PDB file of C-alpha atoms in Angstrom:
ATOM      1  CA  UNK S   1       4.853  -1.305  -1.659  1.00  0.00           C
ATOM      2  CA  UNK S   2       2.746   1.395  -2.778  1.00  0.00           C
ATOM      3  CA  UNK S   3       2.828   4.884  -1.342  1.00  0.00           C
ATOM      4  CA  UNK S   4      -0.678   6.482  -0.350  1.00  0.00           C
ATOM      5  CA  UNK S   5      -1.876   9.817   0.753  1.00  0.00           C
ATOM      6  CA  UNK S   6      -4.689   9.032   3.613  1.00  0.00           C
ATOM      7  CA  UNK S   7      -6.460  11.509   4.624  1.00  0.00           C
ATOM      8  CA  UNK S   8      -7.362  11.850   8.832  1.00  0.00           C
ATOM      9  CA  UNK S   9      -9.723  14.812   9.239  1.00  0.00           C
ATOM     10  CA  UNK S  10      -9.964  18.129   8.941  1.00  0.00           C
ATOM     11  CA  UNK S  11      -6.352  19.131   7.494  1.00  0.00           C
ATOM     12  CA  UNK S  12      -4.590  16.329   8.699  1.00  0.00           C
ATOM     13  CA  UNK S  13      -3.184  14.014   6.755  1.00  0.00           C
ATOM     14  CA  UNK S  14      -0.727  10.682   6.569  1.00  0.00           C
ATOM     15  CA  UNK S  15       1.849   9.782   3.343  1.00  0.00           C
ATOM     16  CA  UNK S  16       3.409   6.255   3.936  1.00  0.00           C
ATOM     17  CA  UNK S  17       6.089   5.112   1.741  1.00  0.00           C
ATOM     18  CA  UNK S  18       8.471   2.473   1.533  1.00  0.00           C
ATOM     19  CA  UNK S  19      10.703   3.770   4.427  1.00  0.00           C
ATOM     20  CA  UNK S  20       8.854   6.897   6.307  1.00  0.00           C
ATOM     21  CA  UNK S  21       5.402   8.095   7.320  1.00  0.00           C
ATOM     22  CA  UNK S  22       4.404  11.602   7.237  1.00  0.00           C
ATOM     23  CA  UNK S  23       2.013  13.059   9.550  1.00  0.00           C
ATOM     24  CA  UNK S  24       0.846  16.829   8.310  1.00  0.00           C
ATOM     25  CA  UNK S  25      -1.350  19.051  10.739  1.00  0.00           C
ATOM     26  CA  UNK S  26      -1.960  15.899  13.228  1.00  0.00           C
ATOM     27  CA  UNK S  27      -5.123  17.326  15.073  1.00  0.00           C
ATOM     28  CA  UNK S  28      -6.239  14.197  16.268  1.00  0.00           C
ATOM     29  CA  UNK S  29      -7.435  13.352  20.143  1.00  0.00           C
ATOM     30  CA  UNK S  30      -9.369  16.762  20.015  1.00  0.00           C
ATOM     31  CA  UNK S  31     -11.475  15.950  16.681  1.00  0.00           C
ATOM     32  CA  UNK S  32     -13.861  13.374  17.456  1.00  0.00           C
ATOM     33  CA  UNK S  33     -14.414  12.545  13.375  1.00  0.00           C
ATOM     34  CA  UNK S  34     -10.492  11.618  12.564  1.00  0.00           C
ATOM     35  CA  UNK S  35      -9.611   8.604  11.862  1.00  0.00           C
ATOM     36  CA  UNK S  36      -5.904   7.333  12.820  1.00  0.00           C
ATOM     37  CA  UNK S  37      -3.923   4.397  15.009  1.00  0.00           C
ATOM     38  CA  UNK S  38      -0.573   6.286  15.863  1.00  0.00           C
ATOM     39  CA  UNK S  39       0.472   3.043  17.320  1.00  0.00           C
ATOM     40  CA  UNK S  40       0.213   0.659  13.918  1.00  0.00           C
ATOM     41  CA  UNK S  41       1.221   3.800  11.580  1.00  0.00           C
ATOM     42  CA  UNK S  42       5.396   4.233  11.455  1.00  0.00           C
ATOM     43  CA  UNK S  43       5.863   8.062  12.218  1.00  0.00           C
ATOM     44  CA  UNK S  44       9.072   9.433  10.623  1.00  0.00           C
ATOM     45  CA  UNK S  45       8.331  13.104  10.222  1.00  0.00           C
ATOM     46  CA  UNK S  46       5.819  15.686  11.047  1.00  0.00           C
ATOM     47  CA  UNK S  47       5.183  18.713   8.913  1.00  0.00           C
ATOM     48  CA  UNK S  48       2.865  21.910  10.235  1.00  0.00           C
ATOM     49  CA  UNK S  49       1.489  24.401   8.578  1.00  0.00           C
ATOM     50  CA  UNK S  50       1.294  26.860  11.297  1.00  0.00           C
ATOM     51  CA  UNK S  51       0.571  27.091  14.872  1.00  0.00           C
ATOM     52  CA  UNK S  52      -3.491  27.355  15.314  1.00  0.00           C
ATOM     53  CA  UNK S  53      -4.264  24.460  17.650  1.00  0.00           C
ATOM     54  CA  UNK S  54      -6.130  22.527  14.834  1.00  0.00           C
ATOM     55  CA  UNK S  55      -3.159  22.151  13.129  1.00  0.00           C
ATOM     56  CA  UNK S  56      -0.625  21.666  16.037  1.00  0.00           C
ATOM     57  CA  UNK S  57      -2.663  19.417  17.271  1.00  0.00           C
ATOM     58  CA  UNK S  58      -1.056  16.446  18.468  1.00  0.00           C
ATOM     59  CA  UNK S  59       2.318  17.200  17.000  1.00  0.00           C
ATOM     60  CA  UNK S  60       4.466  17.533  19.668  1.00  0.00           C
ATOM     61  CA  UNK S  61       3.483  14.379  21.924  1.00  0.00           C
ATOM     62  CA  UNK S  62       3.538  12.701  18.850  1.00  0.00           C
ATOM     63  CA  UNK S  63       6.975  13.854  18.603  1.00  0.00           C
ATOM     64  CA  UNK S  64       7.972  13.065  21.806  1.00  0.00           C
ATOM     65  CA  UNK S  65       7.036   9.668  22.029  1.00  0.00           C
ATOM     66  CA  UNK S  66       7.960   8.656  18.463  1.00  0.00           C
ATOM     67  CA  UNK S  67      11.344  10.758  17.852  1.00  0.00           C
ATOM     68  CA  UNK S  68       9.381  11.762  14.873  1.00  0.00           C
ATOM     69  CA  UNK S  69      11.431  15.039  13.513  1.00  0.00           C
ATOM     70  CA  UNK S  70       8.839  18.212  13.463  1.00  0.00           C
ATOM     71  CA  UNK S  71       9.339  20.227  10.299  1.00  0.00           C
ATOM     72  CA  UNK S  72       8.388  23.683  10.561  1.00  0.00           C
ATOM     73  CA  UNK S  73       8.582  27.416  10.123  1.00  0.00           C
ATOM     74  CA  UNK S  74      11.465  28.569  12.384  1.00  0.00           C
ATOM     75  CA  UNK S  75       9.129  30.191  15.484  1.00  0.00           C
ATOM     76  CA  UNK S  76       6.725  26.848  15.275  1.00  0.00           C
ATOM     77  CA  UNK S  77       9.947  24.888  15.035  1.00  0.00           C
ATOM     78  CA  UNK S  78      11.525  26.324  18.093  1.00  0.00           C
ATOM     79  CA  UNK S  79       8.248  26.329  19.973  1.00  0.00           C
ATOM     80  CA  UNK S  80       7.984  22.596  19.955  1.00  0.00           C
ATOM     81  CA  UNK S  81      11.917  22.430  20.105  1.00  0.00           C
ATOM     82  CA  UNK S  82      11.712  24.216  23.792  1.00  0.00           C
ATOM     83  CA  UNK S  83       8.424  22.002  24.631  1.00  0.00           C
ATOM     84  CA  UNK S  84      10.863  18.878  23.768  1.00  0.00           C
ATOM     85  CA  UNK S  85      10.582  17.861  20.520  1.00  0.00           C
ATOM     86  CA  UNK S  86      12.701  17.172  17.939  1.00  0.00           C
ATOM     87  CA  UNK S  87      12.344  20.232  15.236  1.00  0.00           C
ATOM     88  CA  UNK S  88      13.691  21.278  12.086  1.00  0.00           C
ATOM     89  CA  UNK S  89      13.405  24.891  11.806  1.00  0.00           C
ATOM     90  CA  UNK S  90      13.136  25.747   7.760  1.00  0.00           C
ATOM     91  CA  UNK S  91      12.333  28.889   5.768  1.00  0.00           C
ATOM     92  CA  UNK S  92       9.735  29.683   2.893  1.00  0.00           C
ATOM     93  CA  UNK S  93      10.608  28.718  -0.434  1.00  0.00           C
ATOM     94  CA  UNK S  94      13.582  26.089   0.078  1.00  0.00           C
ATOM     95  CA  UNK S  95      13.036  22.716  -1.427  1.00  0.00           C
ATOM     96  CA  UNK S  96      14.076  20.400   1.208  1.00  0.00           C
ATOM     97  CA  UNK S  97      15.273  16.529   0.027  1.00  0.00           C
ATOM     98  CA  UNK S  98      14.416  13.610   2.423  1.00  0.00           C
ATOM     99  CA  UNK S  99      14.694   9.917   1.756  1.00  0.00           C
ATOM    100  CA  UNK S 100      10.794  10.049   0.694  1.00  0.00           C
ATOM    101  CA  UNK S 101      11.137  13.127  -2.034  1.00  0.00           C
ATOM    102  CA  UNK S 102      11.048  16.661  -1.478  1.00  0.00           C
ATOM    103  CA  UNK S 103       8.882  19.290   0.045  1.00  0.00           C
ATOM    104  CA  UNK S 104       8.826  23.122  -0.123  1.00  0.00           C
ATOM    105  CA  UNK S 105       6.849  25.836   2.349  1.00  0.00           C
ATOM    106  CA  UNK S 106       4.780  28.072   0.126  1.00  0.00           C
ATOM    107  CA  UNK S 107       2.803  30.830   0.756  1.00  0.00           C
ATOM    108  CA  UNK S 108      -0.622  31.148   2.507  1.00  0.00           C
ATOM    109  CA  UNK S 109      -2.720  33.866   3.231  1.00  0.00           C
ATOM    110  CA  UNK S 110      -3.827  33.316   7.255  1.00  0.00           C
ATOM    111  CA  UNK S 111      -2.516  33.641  10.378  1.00  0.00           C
ATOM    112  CA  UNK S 112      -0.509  31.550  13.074  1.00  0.00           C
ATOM    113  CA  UNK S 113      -0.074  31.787  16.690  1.00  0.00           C
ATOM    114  CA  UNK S 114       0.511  28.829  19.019  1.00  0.00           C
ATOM    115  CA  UNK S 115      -2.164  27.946  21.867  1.00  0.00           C
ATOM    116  CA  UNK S 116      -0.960  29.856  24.266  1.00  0.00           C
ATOM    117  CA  UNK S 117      -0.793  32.641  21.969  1.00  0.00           C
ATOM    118  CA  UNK S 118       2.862  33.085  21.003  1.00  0.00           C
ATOM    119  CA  UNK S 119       3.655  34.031  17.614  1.00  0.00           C
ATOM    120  CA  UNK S 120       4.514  31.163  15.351  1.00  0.00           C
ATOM    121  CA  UNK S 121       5.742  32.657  12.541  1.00  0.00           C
ATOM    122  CA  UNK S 122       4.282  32.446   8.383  1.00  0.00           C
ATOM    123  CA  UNK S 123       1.402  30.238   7.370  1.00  0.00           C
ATOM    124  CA  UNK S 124       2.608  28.079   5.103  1.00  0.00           C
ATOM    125  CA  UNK S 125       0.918  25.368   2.222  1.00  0.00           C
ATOM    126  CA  UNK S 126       3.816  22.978   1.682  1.00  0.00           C
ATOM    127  CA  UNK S 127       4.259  21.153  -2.001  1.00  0.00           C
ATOM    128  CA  UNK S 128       5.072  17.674  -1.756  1.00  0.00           C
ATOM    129  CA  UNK S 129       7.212  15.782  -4.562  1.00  0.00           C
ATOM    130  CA  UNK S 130       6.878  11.877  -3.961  1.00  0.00           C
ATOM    131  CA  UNK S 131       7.871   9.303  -6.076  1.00  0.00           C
ATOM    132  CA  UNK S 132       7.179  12.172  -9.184  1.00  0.00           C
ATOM    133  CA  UNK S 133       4.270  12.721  -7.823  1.00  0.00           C
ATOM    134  CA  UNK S 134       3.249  16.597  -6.256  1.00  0.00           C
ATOM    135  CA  UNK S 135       0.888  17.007  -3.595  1.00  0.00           C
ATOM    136  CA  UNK S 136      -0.022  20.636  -2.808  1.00  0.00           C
ATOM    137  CA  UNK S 137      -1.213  21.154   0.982  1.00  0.00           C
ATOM    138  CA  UNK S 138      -2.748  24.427   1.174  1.00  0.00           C
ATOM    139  CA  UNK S 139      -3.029  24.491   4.810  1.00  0.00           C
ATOM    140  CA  UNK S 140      -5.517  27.561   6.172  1.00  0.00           C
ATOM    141  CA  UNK S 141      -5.593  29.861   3.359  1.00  0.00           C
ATOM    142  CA  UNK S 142      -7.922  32.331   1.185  1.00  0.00           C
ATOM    143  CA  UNK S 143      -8.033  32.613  -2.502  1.00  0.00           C
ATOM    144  CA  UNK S 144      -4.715  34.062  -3.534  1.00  0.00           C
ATOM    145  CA  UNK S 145      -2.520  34.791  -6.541  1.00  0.00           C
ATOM    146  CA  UNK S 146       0.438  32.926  -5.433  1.00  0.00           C
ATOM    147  CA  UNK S 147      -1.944  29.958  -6.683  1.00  0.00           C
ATOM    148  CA  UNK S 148      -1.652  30.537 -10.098  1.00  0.00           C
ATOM    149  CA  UNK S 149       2.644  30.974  -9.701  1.00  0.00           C
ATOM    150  CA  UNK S 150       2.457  27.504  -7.480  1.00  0.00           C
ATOM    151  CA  UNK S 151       0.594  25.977 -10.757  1.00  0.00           C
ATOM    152  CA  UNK S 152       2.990  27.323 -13.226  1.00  0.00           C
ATOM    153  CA  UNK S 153       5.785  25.877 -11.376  1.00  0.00           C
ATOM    154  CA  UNK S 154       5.231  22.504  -9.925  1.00  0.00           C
ATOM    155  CA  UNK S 155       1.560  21.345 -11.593  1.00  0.00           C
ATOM    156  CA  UNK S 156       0.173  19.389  -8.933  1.00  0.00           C
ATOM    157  CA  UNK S 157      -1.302  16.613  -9.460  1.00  0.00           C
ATOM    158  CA  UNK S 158      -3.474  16.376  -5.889  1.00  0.00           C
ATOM    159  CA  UNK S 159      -4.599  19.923  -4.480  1.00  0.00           C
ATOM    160  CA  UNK S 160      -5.927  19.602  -0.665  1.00  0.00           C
ATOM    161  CA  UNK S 161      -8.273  22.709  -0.157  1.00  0.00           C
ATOM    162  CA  UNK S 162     -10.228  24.196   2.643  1.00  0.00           C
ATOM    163  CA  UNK S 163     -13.248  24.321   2.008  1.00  0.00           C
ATOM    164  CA  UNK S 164     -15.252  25.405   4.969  1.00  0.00           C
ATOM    165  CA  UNK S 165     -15.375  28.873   4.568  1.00  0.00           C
ATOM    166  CA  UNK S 166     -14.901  31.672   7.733  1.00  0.00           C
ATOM    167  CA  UNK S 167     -11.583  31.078   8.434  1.00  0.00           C
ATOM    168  CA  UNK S 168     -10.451  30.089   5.042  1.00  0.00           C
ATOM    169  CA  UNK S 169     -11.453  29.830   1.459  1.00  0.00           C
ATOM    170  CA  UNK S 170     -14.449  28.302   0.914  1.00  0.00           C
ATOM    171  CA  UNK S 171     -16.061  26.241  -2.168  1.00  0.00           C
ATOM    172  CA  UNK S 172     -16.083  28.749  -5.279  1.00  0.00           C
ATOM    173  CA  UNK S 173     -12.766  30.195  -3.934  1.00  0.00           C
ATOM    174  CA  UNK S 174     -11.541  26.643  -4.249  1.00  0.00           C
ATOM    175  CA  UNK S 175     -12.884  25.787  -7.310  1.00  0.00           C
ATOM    176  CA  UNK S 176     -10.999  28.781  -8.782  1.00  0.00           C
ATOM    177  CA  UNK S 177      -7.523  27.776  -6.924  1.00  0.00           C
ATOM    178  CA  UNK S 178      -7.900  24.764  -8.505  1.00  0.00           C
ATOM    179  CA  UNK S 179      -8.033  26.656 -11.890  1.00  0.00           C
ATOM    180  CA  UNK S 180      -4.956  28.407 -10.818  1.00  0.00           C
ATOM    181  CA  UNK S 181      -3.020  25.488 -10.008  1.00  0.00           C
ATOM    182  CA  UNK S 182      -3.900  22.987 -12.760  1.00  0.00           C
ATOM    183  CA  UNK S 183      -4.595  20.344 -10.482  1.00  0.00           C
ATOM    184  CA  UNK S 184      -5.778  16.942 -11.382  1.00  0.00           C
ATOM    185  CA  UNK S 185      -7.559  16.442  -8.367  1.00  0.00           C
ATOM    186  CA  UNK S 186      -8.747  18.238  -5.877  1.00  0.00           C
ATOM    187  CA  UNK S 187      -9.071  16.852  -2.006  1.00  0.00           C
ATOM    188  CA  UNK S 188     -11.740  18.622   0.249  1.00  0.00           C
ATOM    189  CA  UNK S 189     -10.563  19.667   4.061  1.00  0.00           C
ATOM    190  CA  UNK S 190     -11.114  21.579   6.334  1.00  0.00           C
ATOM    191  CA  UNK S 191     -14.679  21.646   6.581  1.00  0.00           C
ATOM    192  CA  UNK S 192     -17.496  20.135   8.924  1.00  0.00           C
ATOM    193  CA  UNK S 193     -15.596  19.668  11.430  1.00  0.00           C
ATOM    194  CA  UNK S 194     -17.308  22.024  13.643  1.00  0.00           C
ATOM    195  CA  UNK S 195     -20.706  24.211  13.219  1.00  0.00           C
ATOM    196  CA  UNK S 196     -18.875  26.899  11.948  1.00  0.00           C
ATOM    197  CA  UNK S 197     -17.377  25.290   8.909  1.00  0.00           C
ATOM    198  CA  UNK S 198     -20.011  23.379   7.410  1.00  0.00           C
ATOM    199  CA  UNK S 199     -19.649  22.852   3.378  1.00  0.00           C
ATOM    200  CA  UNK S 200     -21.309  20.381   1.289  1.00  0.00           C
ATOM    201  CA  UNK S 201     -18.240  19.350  -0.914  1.00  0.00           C
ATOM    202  CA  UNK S 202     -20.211  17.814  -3.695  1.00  0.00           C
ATOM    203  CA  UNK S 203     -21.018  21.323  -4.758  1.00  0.00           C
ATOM    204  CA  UNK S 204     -17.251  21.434  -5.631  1.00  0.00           C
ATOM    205  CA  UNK S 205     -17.529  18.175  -7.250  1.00  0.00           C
ATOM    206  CA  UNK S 206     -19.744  20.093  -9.896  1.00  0.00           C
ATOM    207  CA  UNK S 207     -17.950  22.947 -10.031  1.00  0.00           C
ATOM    208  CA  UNK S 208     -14.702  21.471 -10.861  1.00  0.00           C
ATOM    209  CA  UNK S 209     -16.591  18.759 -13.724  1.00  0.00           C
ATOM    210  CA  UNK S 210     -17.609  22.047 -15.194  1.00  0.00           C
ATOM    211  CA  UNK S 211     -14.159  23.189 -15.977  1.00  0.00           C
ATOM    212  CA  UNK S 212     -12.404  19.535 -16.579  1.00  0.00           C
ATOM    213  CA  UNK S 213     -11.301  18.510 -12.999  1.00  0.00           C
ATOM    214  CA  UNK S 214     -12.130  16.258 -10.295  1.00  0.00           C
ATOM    215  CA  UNK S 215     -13.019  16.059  -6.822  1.00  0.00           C
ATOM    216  CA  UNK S 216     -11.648  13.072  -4.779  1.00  0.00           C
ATOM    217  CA  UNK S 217     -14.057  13.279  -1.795  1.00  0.00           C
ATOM    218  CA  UNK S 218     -12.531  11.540   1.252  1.00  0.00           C
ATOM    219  CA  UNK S 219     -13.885  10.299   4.451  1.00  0.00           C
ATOM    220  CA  UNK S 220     -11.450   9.877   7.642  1.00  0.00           C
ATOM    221  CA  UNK S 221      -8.908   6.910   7.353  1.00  0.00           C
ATOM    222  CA  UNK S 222      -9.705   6.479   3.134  1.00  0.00           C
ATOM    223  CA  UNK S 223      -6.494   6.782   1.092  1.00  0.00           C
ATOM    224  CA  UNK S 224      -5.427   7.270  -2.539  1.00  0.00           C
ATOM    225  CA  UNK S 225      -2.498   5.226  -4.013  1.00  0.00           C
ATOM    226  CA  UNK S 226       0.251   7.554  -5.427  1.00  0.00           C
TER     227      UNK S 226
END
């Protein structure tokens, strides 16, 4: 079986391998463009970036009704631990092993606070190892140096950047973390999903031909085979 990275909307996203399924930032119900059957997709693990309701999403039902383990920053983990879910409360910069490869929380430059407004702890991006193969989820993030030290360590080969501007980086900030990181390919997110965060992401397309890199432009529920 091969393993693919689909991508749901906005800055969620879905790894399948052999054995697991990963669900990252599952805001689903609430986003009328994403794209995703929880009931024909096996759900072994949940991994959040931070707290902001666009990213929690539907984790902790999810959870709940899967047994689905939520992997987070220790205040997000404990927040959907007392809420009933089954959470794994991790540090930054820890490479975790799993059955389907290793992750490690990384840096980002936002903020996080649950819903209701509780502090959920440090923003991560999370870097993905699967099958050899890195995936760098930048989560809600601006431009930042800790780009270029992600790239010089662990060269990924997919890059998922926001692109929608206002709350994060937006499309020439992007086409410079992609610099940075010496990506392969770069995945769009976190744009048009609202008014607010409109972005045109062929304009990164361009930008990143100029300087030798691509621009895998996804719509909700297409994949790429790892």
């Amino acid at each position: 079986m091969t393993n693919e990275l689909r991508y749901i909307g906005h800055s969620a996203f879905y790894i399948k391998t052999e054995n697991s399924g990963i669900l990252i930032d599952p805001f689903i119900s609430q986003n009328p463009y994403a794209k995703f059957d929880l009931n024909h997709n096996k759900i072994t693990h949940i991994i959040l970036t931070h707290g902001h309701g666009d990213h929690l999403g539907d984790a902790i039902p999810i959870a709940k009704k899967t047994g689905a383990t939520i992997i987070a920053i220790f205040e997000l983990a404990n927040y959907c631990a007392q809420r009933g879910a089954k959470a794994m409360p991790v540090g930054m910069g820890a490479e975790l092993s799993f059955e389907w490869g290793k992750m490690i929380f990384v840096p980002a430059f936002h903020s996080s606070s649950t819903p209701d407004g509780q502090y959920a702890g440090m923003p991560t991006g999370v870097i993905f190892e699967i099958d050899g193969v890195k995936i760098y989820h930048a989560g809600d993030t601006a431009l930042n140096t800790e780009m270029k030290l992600i790239g010089e360590l662990y060269e990924p080969y997919y890059s998922l950047l926001p692109i929608g501007g206002l709350f994060t980086m937006g499309i020439n900030e992007a086409a410079m973390a992609a610099r940075m990181l010496r990506t392969k390919e770069v995945i769009p997110m976190h744009y048009n999903t609202f008014e607010a965060i409109k972005a045109n992401p062929t304009e990164l397309e361009v930008l990143l031909e100029r300087q030798g890199q691509k621009a895998t432009i996804l719509k909700p529920n297409e994949a790429v085979e790892l």
